[in-house]
Structure formats: C-alpha cells, structure tokens
C-alpha cells in the first residue's frame, strides 16, 4: 500500500500534491495514519517533487511544519479527551498492547523530551502525542517540545527528498535507521546550548563590578550617618 501511495503522490503536482502530502503528514499523529502510511515518506516524496519543480520548496516546507505541529496537537487533544476509550477501541486493539507499552515506557523515561525524540522514531511518532494527552502533560510544555521537534524533523525530511531527487528510496531507508540518532544529536546540542547560557548568565550575575562606576550610589541616610 505504501508503494502505491508513493506512486500516486509522485504522479501529482500543484495543489493536489500539497493537499495529499499535508494530509498524510497531519494525519500521522492526528488520526494514527502513520502506523500504516508514514507521513515521513509523504514529506520525502514531496521533497522529490520540489526537486523536479512540480511544487514550491519554500511553500512545501512551511506547510510541512504546520501539518506536523498541528497533527501532534490534535493527537494530544484526542488522547486527553478520549484516551482510555481509544485504547479499548478497534483501532487501539489494532495498534496492539506491545506498541502502547513501548510508547508509554518511552514517554515515562524521557518526559517532555519524548515528544521531541518521538518525531524521529516511526512507531513513536503517532502514539506519543496521544499518550502525552492521556497522561495530562501540560499543553504548554507539550507544545514547546512539539514545535522544537516538528520544525527540524519536517525540514530535514523534505530537504532529504529534495537532495535525493529520484533516488529517494535510499534516503527513505536511511531515515528509518538513522533519524533517531539525528534527533538525539539535535536534543544534545540544544541541551548543551541551554546549559552554556545558564552558566554564562549565572557568572554574569555573580561577577563583581569592574569599576566603581558600576557600584550603586549610597543612599541619603547612609551619607547623613557618616556626617
């Protein structure tokens, strides 16, 4: 089925191509489409179409990021409002207890970072947003990691397809194997940058003034007391 969808997308251009690519990228987490038709593959094929001039690369990037972030937000809301019922539903049983348990363990171990890293793991991408909603993770916290993950993920996948051109199959295999590594590397880089900023800020706060001009003037009461 995946191959037939890829072939269908490759045969499109213009508005229809945008519509199908965005729908698959959005539906991956919003409607668990990613368990059957990875939105990652749709974005990759979109990059191929952009390399052929059949869609606009800048517009596709913007739409891909919006679809990725919005899809996870809808998935979060689905989990928050109907999580237990979803797991008991036919779709929940089709997903399987093993996948649910894997995603739950991943989220419990990583917390908000799981929303970021889950972008780069195929089986986690559709499930983590709903589980975050079920677990009542504060939406503001979820949204921060959602955006931080959605922007580089969507951009990397689309640009990967754009760079690969007709050889997108090779890139698709690489994404399946190496995207978690890339996501982890991005997370470590972001954490190192934040730590460096915090250390620099603390040093500035504790640094003594360089000269007397930086000292606060004495109050009138102190001056009069000296007299």
Short mmCIF file of N, CA, C and O in Angstrom, two decimals, residues 86-194:
data_model
loop_
_atom_site.label_atom_id
_atom_site.label_comp_id
_atom_site.label_asym_id
_atom_site.label_seq_id
_atom_site.Cartn_x
_atom_site.Cartn_y
_atom_site.Cartn_z
N UNK A 86 -10.07 5.24 23.44
CA UNK A 86 -9.31 4.99 22.21
C UNK A 86 -8.55 3.68 22.31
O UNK A 86 -8.54 2.88 21.37
N UNK A 87 -7.94 3.43 23.45
CA UNK A 87 -7.17 2.20 23.62
C UNK A 87 -8.06 0.97 23.59
O UNK A 87 -7.63 -0.11 23.17
N UNK A 88 -9.31 1.12 24.03
CA UNK A 88 -10.23 -0.01 24.02
C UNK A 88 -10.92 -0.20 22.68
O UNK A 88 -11.57 -1.23 22.45
N UNK A 89 -10.79 0.81 21.81
CA UNK A 89 -11.47 0.76 20.53
C UNK A 89 -10.82 -0.26 19.60
O UNK A 89 -9.75 -0.82 19.89
N UNK A 90 -11.44 -0.47 18.48
CA UNK A 90 -10.90 -1.41 17.48
C UNK A 90 -9.53 -0.95 17.01
O UNK A 90 -8.62 -1.76 16.84
N UNK A 91 -9.39 0.37 16.78
CA UNK A 91 -8.10 0.91 16.36
C UNK A 91 -7.05 0.69 17.43
O UNK A 91 -5.91 0.32 17.13
N UNK A 92 -7.42 0.92 18.70
CA UNK A 92 -6.48 0.72 19.80
C UNK A 92 -6.01 -0.72 19.88
O UNK A 92 -4.83 -0.98 20.13
N UNK A 93 -6.93 -1.66 19.68
CA UNK A 93 -6.55 -3.08 19.70
C UNK A 93 -5.69 -3.43 18.49
O UNK A 93 -4.80 -4.29 18.58
N UNK A 94 -5.97 -2.76 17.38
CA UNK A 94 -5.17 -3.00 16.18
C UNK A 94 -3.74 -2.51 16.37
O UNK A 94 -2.78 -3.13 15.89
N UNK A 95 -3.58 -1.40 17.08
CA UNK A 95 -2.23 -0.90 17.39
C UNK A 95 -1.47 -1.92 18.20
O UNK A 95 -0.28 -2.16 17.97
N UNK A 96 -2.15 -2.54 19.17
CA UNK A 96 -1.54 -3.63 19.94
C UNK A 96 -0.94 -3.16 21.26
O UNK A 96 -0.41 -2.07 21.36
N UNK A 97 -1.06 -4.04 22.26
CA UNK A 97 -0.57 -3.70 23.59
C UNK A 97 0.94 -3.46 23.60
O UNK A 97 1.43 -2.63 24.38
N UNK A 98 1.68 -4.18 22.77
CA UNK A 98 3.13 -4.05 22.78
C UNK A 98 3.55 -2.65 22.35
O UNK A 98 4.42 -2.03 22.97
N UNK A 99 2.91 -2.12 21.31
CA UNK A 99 3.25 -0.77 20.85
C UNK A 99 2.85 0.28 21.88
O UNK A 99 3.60 1.22 22.15
N UNK A 100 1.67 0.12 22.46
CA UNK A 100 1.25 1.07 23.50
C UNK A 100 2.23 1.05 24.67
O UNK A 100 2.61 2.11 25.20
N UNK A 101 2.65 -0.15 25.08
CA UNK A 101 3.56 -0.27 26.22
C UNK A 101 4.92 0.35 25.90
O UNK A 101 5.52 1.02 26.75
N UNK A 102 5.41 0.13 24.69
CA UNK A 102 6.68 0.73 24.29
C UNK A 102 6.63 2.25 24.36
O UNK A 102 7.55 2.91 24.86
N UNK A 103 5.54 2.81 23.82
CA UNK A 103 5.40 4.27 23.80
C UNK A 103 5.24 4.82 25.21
O UNK A 103 5.79 5.87 25.55
N UNK A 104 4.48 4.12 26.06
CA UNK A 104 4.30 4.56 27.45
C UNK A 104 5.63 4.57 28.20
O UNK A 104 5.94 5.51 28.94
N UNK A 105 6.41 3.52 28.01
CA UNK A 105 7.72 3.43 28.67
C UNK A 105 8.64 4.55 28.19
O UNK A 105 9.36 5.17 28.98
N UNK A 106 8.61 4.80 26.89
CA UNK A 106 9.44 5.85 26.29
C UNK A 106 9.07 7.22 26.87
O UNK A 106 9.94 8.01 27.24
N UNK A 107 7.77 7.49 26.98
CA UNK A 107 7.29 8.77 27.50
C UNK A 107 7.60 8.91 28.99
O UNK A 107 8.01 9.98 29.45
N UNK A 108 7.44 7.82 29.76
CA UNK A 108 7.72 7.88 31.19
C UNK A 108 9.20 8.12 31.46
O UNK A 108 9.57 8.81 32.41
N UNK A 109 10.06 7.57 30.61
CA UNK A 109 11.50 7.70 30.82
C UNK A 109 12.02 9.06 30.38
O UNK A 109 12.90 9.63 31.02
N UNK A 110 11.47 9.59 29.30
CA UNK A 110 12.00 10.83 28.71
C UNK A 110 11.20 12.07 29.04
O UNK A 110 11.69 13.19 28.87
N UNK A 111 9.96 11.93 29.45
CA UNK A 111 9.14 13.10 29.74
C UNK A 111 8.89 13.94 28.50
O UNK A 111 8.63 13.41 27.41
N UNK A 112 9.00 15.26 28.65
CA UNK A 112 8.77 16.15 27.52
C UNK A 112 9.71 15.89 26.36
O UNK A 112 9.35 16.08 25.19
N UNK A 113 10.93 15.44 26.66
CA UNK A 113 11.89 15.16 25.60
C UNK A 113 11.42 14.05 24.68
O UNK A 113 11.81 13.98 23.51
N UNK A 114 10.53 13.18 25.19
CA UNK A 114 10.00 12.10 24.35
C UNK A 114 9.17 12.66 23.20
O UNK A 114 9.12 12.06 22.12
N UNK A 115 8.52 13.80 23.42
CA UNK A 115 7.75 14.44 22.34
C UNK A 115 8.69 14.89 21.23
O UNK A 115 8.37 14.77 20.04
N UNK A 116 9.86 15.40 21.62
CA UNK A 116 10.87 15.80 20.64
C UNK A 116 11.46 14.59 19.93
O UNK A 116 11.47 14.50 18.70
N UNK A 117 11.96 13.62 20.71
CA UNK A 117 12.63 12.46 20.13
C UNK A 117 11.66 11.55 19.40
O UNK A 117 12.05 10.88 18.43
N UNK A 118 10.40 11.51 19.85
CA UNK A 118 9.43 10.64 19.20
C UNK A 118 9.22 10.96 17.74
O UNK A 118 8.80 10.10 16.96
N UNK A 119 9.49 12.19 17.35
CA UNK A 119 9.39 12.59 15.95
C UNK A 119 10.26 11.72 15.05
O UNK A 119 9.95 11.48 13.89
N UNK A 120 11.38 11.26 15.59
CA UNK A 120 12.38 10.60 14.78
C UNK A 120 12.29 9.08 14.83
O UNK A 120 13.14 8.38 14.28
N UNK A 121 11.26 8.57 15.51
CA UNK A 121 11.06 7.12 15.63
C UNK A 121 9.68 6.78 15.08
O UNK A 121 8.67 7.24 15.61
N UNK A 122 9.66 5.97 14.03
CA UNK A 122 8.41 5.72 13.31
C UNK A 122 7.25 5.30 14.19
O UNK A 122 6.16 5.87 14.11
N UNK A 123 7.44 4.30 15.06
CA UNK A 123 6.33 3.78 15.85
C UNK A 123 5.92 4.75 16.95
O UNK A 123 4.77 4.73 17.42
N UNK A 124 6.84 5.61 17.38
CA UNK A 124 6.53 6.55 18.45
C UNK A 124 5.80 7.79 17.95
O UNK A 124 5.04 8.41 18.69
N UNK A 125 6.05 8.16 16.71
CA UNK A 125 5.52 9.41 16.19
C UNK A 125 3.99 9.51 16.29
O UNK A 125 3.48 10.56 16.70
N UNK A 126 3.24 8.47 15.95
CA UNK A 126 1.78 8.60 16.08
C UNK A 126 1.27 8.44 17.50
O UNK A 126 0.19 8.94 17.83
N UNK A 127 2.01 7.72 18.37
CA UNK A 127 1.48 7.35 19.68
C UNK A 127 1.82 8.32 20.81
O UNK A 127 1.01 8.55 21.71
N UNK A 128 3.03 8.89 20.78
CA UNK A 128 3.47 9.73 21.89
C UNK A 128 2.56 10.93 22.14
O UNK A 128 2.22 11.23 23.30
N UNK A 129 2.11 11.66 21.10
CA UNK A 129 1.23 12.81 21.38
C UNK A 129 -0.05 12.42 22.13
O UNK A 129 -0.44 13.10 23.08
N UNK A 130 -0.69 11.32 21.73
CA UNK A 130 -1.91 10.90 22.41
C UNK A 130 -1.63 10.46 23.84
O UNK A 130 -2.40 10.77 24.77
N UNK A 131 -0.53 9.76 24.05
CA UNK A 131 -0.17 9.34 25.40
C UNK A 131 0.17 10.53 26.28
O UNK A 131 -0.11 10.52 27.48
N UNK A 132 0.79 11.56 25.69
CA UNK A 132 1.06 12.78 26.45
C UNK A 132 -0.25 13.43 26.90
O UNK A 132 -0.35 13.94 28.02
N UNK A 133 -1.25 13.41 26.03
CA UNK A 133 -2.56 13.93 26.40
C UNK A 133 -3.24 13.08 27.47
O UNK A 133 -3.83 13.60 28.41
N UNK A 134 -3.13 11.76 27.33
CA UNK A 134 -3.71 10.86 28.33
C UNK A 134 -3.08 11.08 29.70
O UNK A 134 -3.76 11.03 30.73
N UNK A 135 -1.78 11.30 29.70
CA UNK A 135 -1.05 11.50 30.95
C UNK A 135 -1.17 12.90 31.51
O UNK A 135 -0.52 13.22 32.51
N UNK A 136 -1.96 13.75 30.85
CA UNK A 136 -2.19 15.13 31.30
C UNK A 136 -0.89 15.94 31.38
O UNK A 136 -0.71 16.75 32.28
N UNK A 137 0.02 15.72 30.44
CA UNK A 137 1.17 16.60 30.34
C UNK A 137 0.67 18.01 30.06
O UNK A 137 -0.21 18.18 29.21
N UNK A 138 1.15 19.04 30.77
CA UNK A 138 0.69 20.40 30.49
C UNK A 138 0.86 20.74 29.01
O UNK A 138 1.93 20.50 28.43
N UNK A 139 -0.20 21.29 28.40
CA UNK A 139 -0.15 21.52 26.95
C UNK A 139 0.98 22.48 26.57
O UNK A 139 1.60 22.32 25.52
N UNK A 140 1.23 23.48 27.41
CA UNK A 140 2.30 24.44 27.07
C UNK A 140 3.63 23.72 26.96
O UNK A 140 4.41 23.98 26.04
N UNK A 141 3.89 22.82 27.89
CA UNK A 141 5.13 22.04 27.85
C UNK A 141 5.15 21.15 26.61
O UNK A 141 6.16 21.06 25.90
N UNK A 142 4.02 20.49 26.34
CA UNK A 142 3.92 19.64 25.15
C UNK A 142 4.18 20.45 23.88
O UNK A 142 4.92 20.02 23.00
N UNK A 143 3.57 21.62 23.80
CA UNK A 143 3.67 22.43 22.59
C UNK A 143 5.12 22.87 22.33
O UNK A 143 5.58 22.89 21.18
N UNK A 144 5.85 23.21 23.38
CA UNK A 144 7.25 23.62 23.22
C UNK A 144 8.05 22.50 22.56
O UNK A 144 8.75 22.72 21.57
N UNK A 145 7.94 21.29 23.10
CA UNK A 145 8.70 20.17 22.53
C UNK A 145 8.14 19.76 21.17
O UNK A 145 8.88 19.28 20.31
N UNK A 146 6.85 19.95 20.98
CA UNK A 146 6.22 19.66 19.69
C UNK A 146 6.82 20.55 18.60
O UNK A 146 7.22 20.07 17.53
N UNK A 147 6.89 21.84 18.87
CA UNK A 147 7.45 22.79 17.89
C UNK A 147 8.94 22.55 17.69
O UNK A 147 9.44 22.53 16.55
N UNK A 148 9.67 22.35 18.81
CA UNK A 148 11.11 22.12 18.71
C UNK A 148 11.43 20.87 17.91
O UNK A 148 12.47 20.79 17.24
N UNK A 149 10.55 19.87 17.97
CA UNK A 149 10.76 18.66 17.19
C UNK A 149 10.22 18.76 15.78
O UNK A 149 10.83 18.26 14.84
N UNK A 150 9.06 19.41 15.63
CA UNK A 150 8.40 19.45 14.33
C UNK A 150 9.17 20.23 13.28
O UNK A 150 9.24 19.83 12.11
N UNK A 151 9.76 21.35 13.68
CA UNK A 151 10.46 22.20 12.70
C UNK A 151 11.66 21.48 12.08
O UNK A 151 11.76 21.37 10.85
N UNK A 152 12.61 20.96 12.89
CA UNK A 152 13.76 20.30 12.26
C UNK A 152 13.40 19.00 11.58
O UNK A 152 13.98 18.66 10.54
N UNK A 153 12.42 18.26 12.12
CA UNK A 153 12.04 16.99 11.51
C UNK A 153 11.45 17.20 10.11
O UNK A 153 11.91 16.60 9.13
N UNK A 154 10.43 18.04 10.02
CA UNK A 154 9.79 18.29 8.72
C UNK A 154 10.79 18.88 7.72
O UNK A 154 10.82 18.48 6.55
N UNK A 155 11.63 19.80 8.19
CA UNK A 155 12.61 20.42 7.30
C UNK A 155 13.62 19.40 6.80
O UNK A 155 13.94 19.36 5.60
N UNK A 156 14.13 18.57 7.72
CA UNK A 156 15.15 17.58 7.34
C UNK A 156 14.60 16.56 6.34
O UNK A 156 15.28 16.20 5.37
N UNK A 157 13.36 16.10 6.55
CA UNK A 157 12.79 15.08 5.68
C UNK A 157 12.53 15.65 4.28
O UNK A 157 12.86 15.04 3.27
N UNK A 158 11.92 16.83 4.22
CA UNK A 158 11.64 17.45 2.92
C UNK A 158 12.94 17.73 2.17
O UNK A 158 13.06 17.42 0.98
N UNK A 159 13.92 18.30 2.85
CA UNK A 159 15.19 18.61 2.20
C UNK A 159 15.94 17.34 1.81
O UNK A 159 16.68 17.32 0.82
N UNK A 160 15.74 16.26 2.60
CA UNK A 160 16.34 14.98 2.23
C UNK A 160 15.79 14.48 0.90
O UNK A 160 16.55 14.02 0.03
N UNK A 161 14.47 14.58 0.73
CA UNK A 161 13.86 14.19 -0.54
C UNK A 161 14.29 15.10 -1.68
O UNK A 161 14.53 14.64 -2.80
N UNK A 162 14.41 16.39 -1.38
CA UNK A 162 14.84 17.36 -2.40
C UNK A 162 16.26 17.06 -2.87
O UNK A 162 16.55 17.09 -4.07
N UNK A 163 17.14 16.74 -1.92
CA UNK A 163 18.53 16.45 -2.28
C UNK A 163 18.66 15.12 -3.00
O UNK A 163 19.51 14.95 -3.89
N UNK A 164 17.81 14.15 -2.62
CA UNK A 164 17.92 12.82 -3.21
C UNK A 164 17.37 12.76 -4.63
O UNK A 164 17.84 11.99 -5.45
N UNK A 165 16.36 13.58 -4.92
CA UNK A 165 15.75 13.53 -6.24
C UNK A 165 15.11 12.18 -6.47
O UNK A 165 14.38 11.66 -5.64
N UNK A 166 15.42 11.56 -7.59
CA UNK A 166 14.79 10.28 -7.94
C UNK A 166 15.32 9.12 -7.11
O UNK A 166 14.77 8.03 -7.15
N UNK A 167 16.39 9.33 -6.36
CA UNK A 167 16.97 8.27 -5.53
C UNK A 167 16.41 8.32 -4.11
O UNK A 167 17.10 7.98 -3.15
N UNK A 168 15.16 8.75 -3.95
CA UNK A 168 14.60 8.96 -2.62
C UNK A 168 14.48 7.67 -1.83
O UNK A 168 14.43 7.68 -0.61
N UNK A 169 14.45 6.51 -2.49
CA UNK A 169 14.36 5.23 -1.78
C UNK A 169 15.52 5.03 -0.83
O UNK A 169 15.37 4.51 0.28
N UNK A 170 16.69 5.43 -1.27
CA UNK A 170 17.89 5.32 -0.42
C UNK A 170 17.75 6.17 0.83
O UNK A 170 18.06 5.74 1.93
N UNK A 171 17.28 7.42 0.65
CA UNK A 171 17.11 8.32 1.78
C UNK A 171 16.02 7.79 2.72
O UNK A 171 16.13 7.91 3.94
N UNK A 172 14.99 7.21 2.16
CA UNK A 172 13.91 6.66 2.99
C UNK A 172 14.44 5.56 3.91
O UNK A 172 14.09 5.48 5.09
N UNK A 173 15.32 4.70 3.38
CA UNK A 173 15.93 3.66 4.21
C UNK A 173 16.79 4.29 5.29
O UNK A 173 16.78 3.86 6.45
N UNK A 174 17.55 5.33 4.95
CA UNK A 174 18.41 5.99 5.93
C UNK A 174 17.60 6.63 7.04
O UNK A 174 17.95 6.53 8.20
N UNK A 175 16.47 7.24 6.67
CA UNK A 175 15.62 7.87 7.67
C UNK A 175 15.11 6.84 8.67
O UNK A 175 15.08 7.08 9.87
N UNK A 176 14.73 5.67 8.18
CA UNK A 176 14.23 4.64 9.07
C UNK A 176 15.27 4.17 10.06
O UNK A 176 14.95 3.81 11.19
N UNK A 177 16.54 4.20 9.68
CA UNK A 177 17.59 3.67 10.55
C UNK A 177 18.29 4.75 11.36
O UNK A 177 18.72 4.52 12.48
N UNK A 178 18.46 5.92 10.76
CA UNK A 178 19.32 6.91 11.40
C UNK A 178 18.64 8.13 11.95
O UNK A 178 19.30 8.98 12.54
N UNK A 179 17.33 8.26 11.78
CA UNK A 179 16.69 9.51 12.19
C UNK A 179 16.67 9.67 13.71
O UNK A 179 16.72 10.79 14.21
N UNK A 180 16.60 8.56 14.47
CA UNK A 180 16.65 8.68 15.92
C UNK A 180 18.00 9.24 16.35
O UNK A 180 18.08 10.06 17.26
N UNK A 181 19.07 8.79 15.68
CA UNK A 181 20.40 9.31 16.01
C UNK A 181 20.46 10.81 15.77
O UNK A 181 20.97 11.57 16.59
N UNK A 182 19.89 11.25 14.62
CA UNK A 182 19.89 12.67 14.31
C UNK A 182 19.07 13.45 15.33
O UNK A 182 19.48 14.52 15.79
N UNK A 183 17.91 12.91 15.70
CA UNK A 183 17.09 13.59 16.70
C UNK A 183 17.79 13.68 18.04
O UNK A 183 17.73 14.71 18.71
N UNK A 184 18.47 12.60 18.45
CA UNK A 184 19.21 12.62 19.71
C UNK A 184 20.34 13.64 19.66
O UNK A 184 20.60 14.35 20.64
N UNK A 185 21.01 13.71 18.52
CA UNK A 185 22.10 14.68 18.37
C UNK A 185 21.59 16.11 18.49
O UNK A 185 22.20 16.95 19.16
N UNK A 186 20.43 16.38 17.87
CA UNK A 186 19.84 17.71 17.98
C UNK A 186 19.44 18.02 19.42
O UNK A 186 19.64 19.15 19.90
N UNK A 187 18.90 17.03 20.11
CA UNK A 187 18.50 17.23 21.50
C UNK A 187 19.71 17.52 22.38
O UNK A 187 19.68 18.42 23.23
N UNK A 188 20.79 16.78 22.19
CA UNK A 188 22.01 17.01 22.97
C UNK A 188 22.60 18.38 22.69
O UNK A 188 23.07 19.07 23.59
N UNK A 189 22.56 18.79 21.40
CA UNK A 189 23.07 20.11 21.04
C UNK A 189 22.26 21.21 21.71
O UNK A 189 22.81 22.17 22.25
N UNK A 190 20.93 21.06 21.67
CA UNK A 190 20.06 22.06 22.31
C UNK A 190 20.30 22.10 23.82
O UNK A 190 20.34 23.17 24.43
N UNK A 191 20.47 20.92 24.44
CA UNK A 191 20.70 20.88 25.89
C UNK A 191 22.03 21.54 26.24
O UNK A 191 22.13 22.29 27.23
N UNK A 192 23.07 21.28 25.43
CA UNK A 192 24.38 21.89 25.69
C UNK A 192 24.30 23.41 25.55
O UNK A 192 24.90 24.15 26.35
N UNK A 193 23.56 23.88 24.56
CA UNK A 193 23.42 25.33 24.35
C UNK A 193 22.69 25.97 25.53
O UNK A 193 23.10 27.03 26.02
N UNK A 194 21.63 25.32 26.02
CA UNK A 194 20.89 25.86 27.16
C UNK A 194 21.76 25.89 28.41
O UNK A 194 21.73 26.86 29.18
#
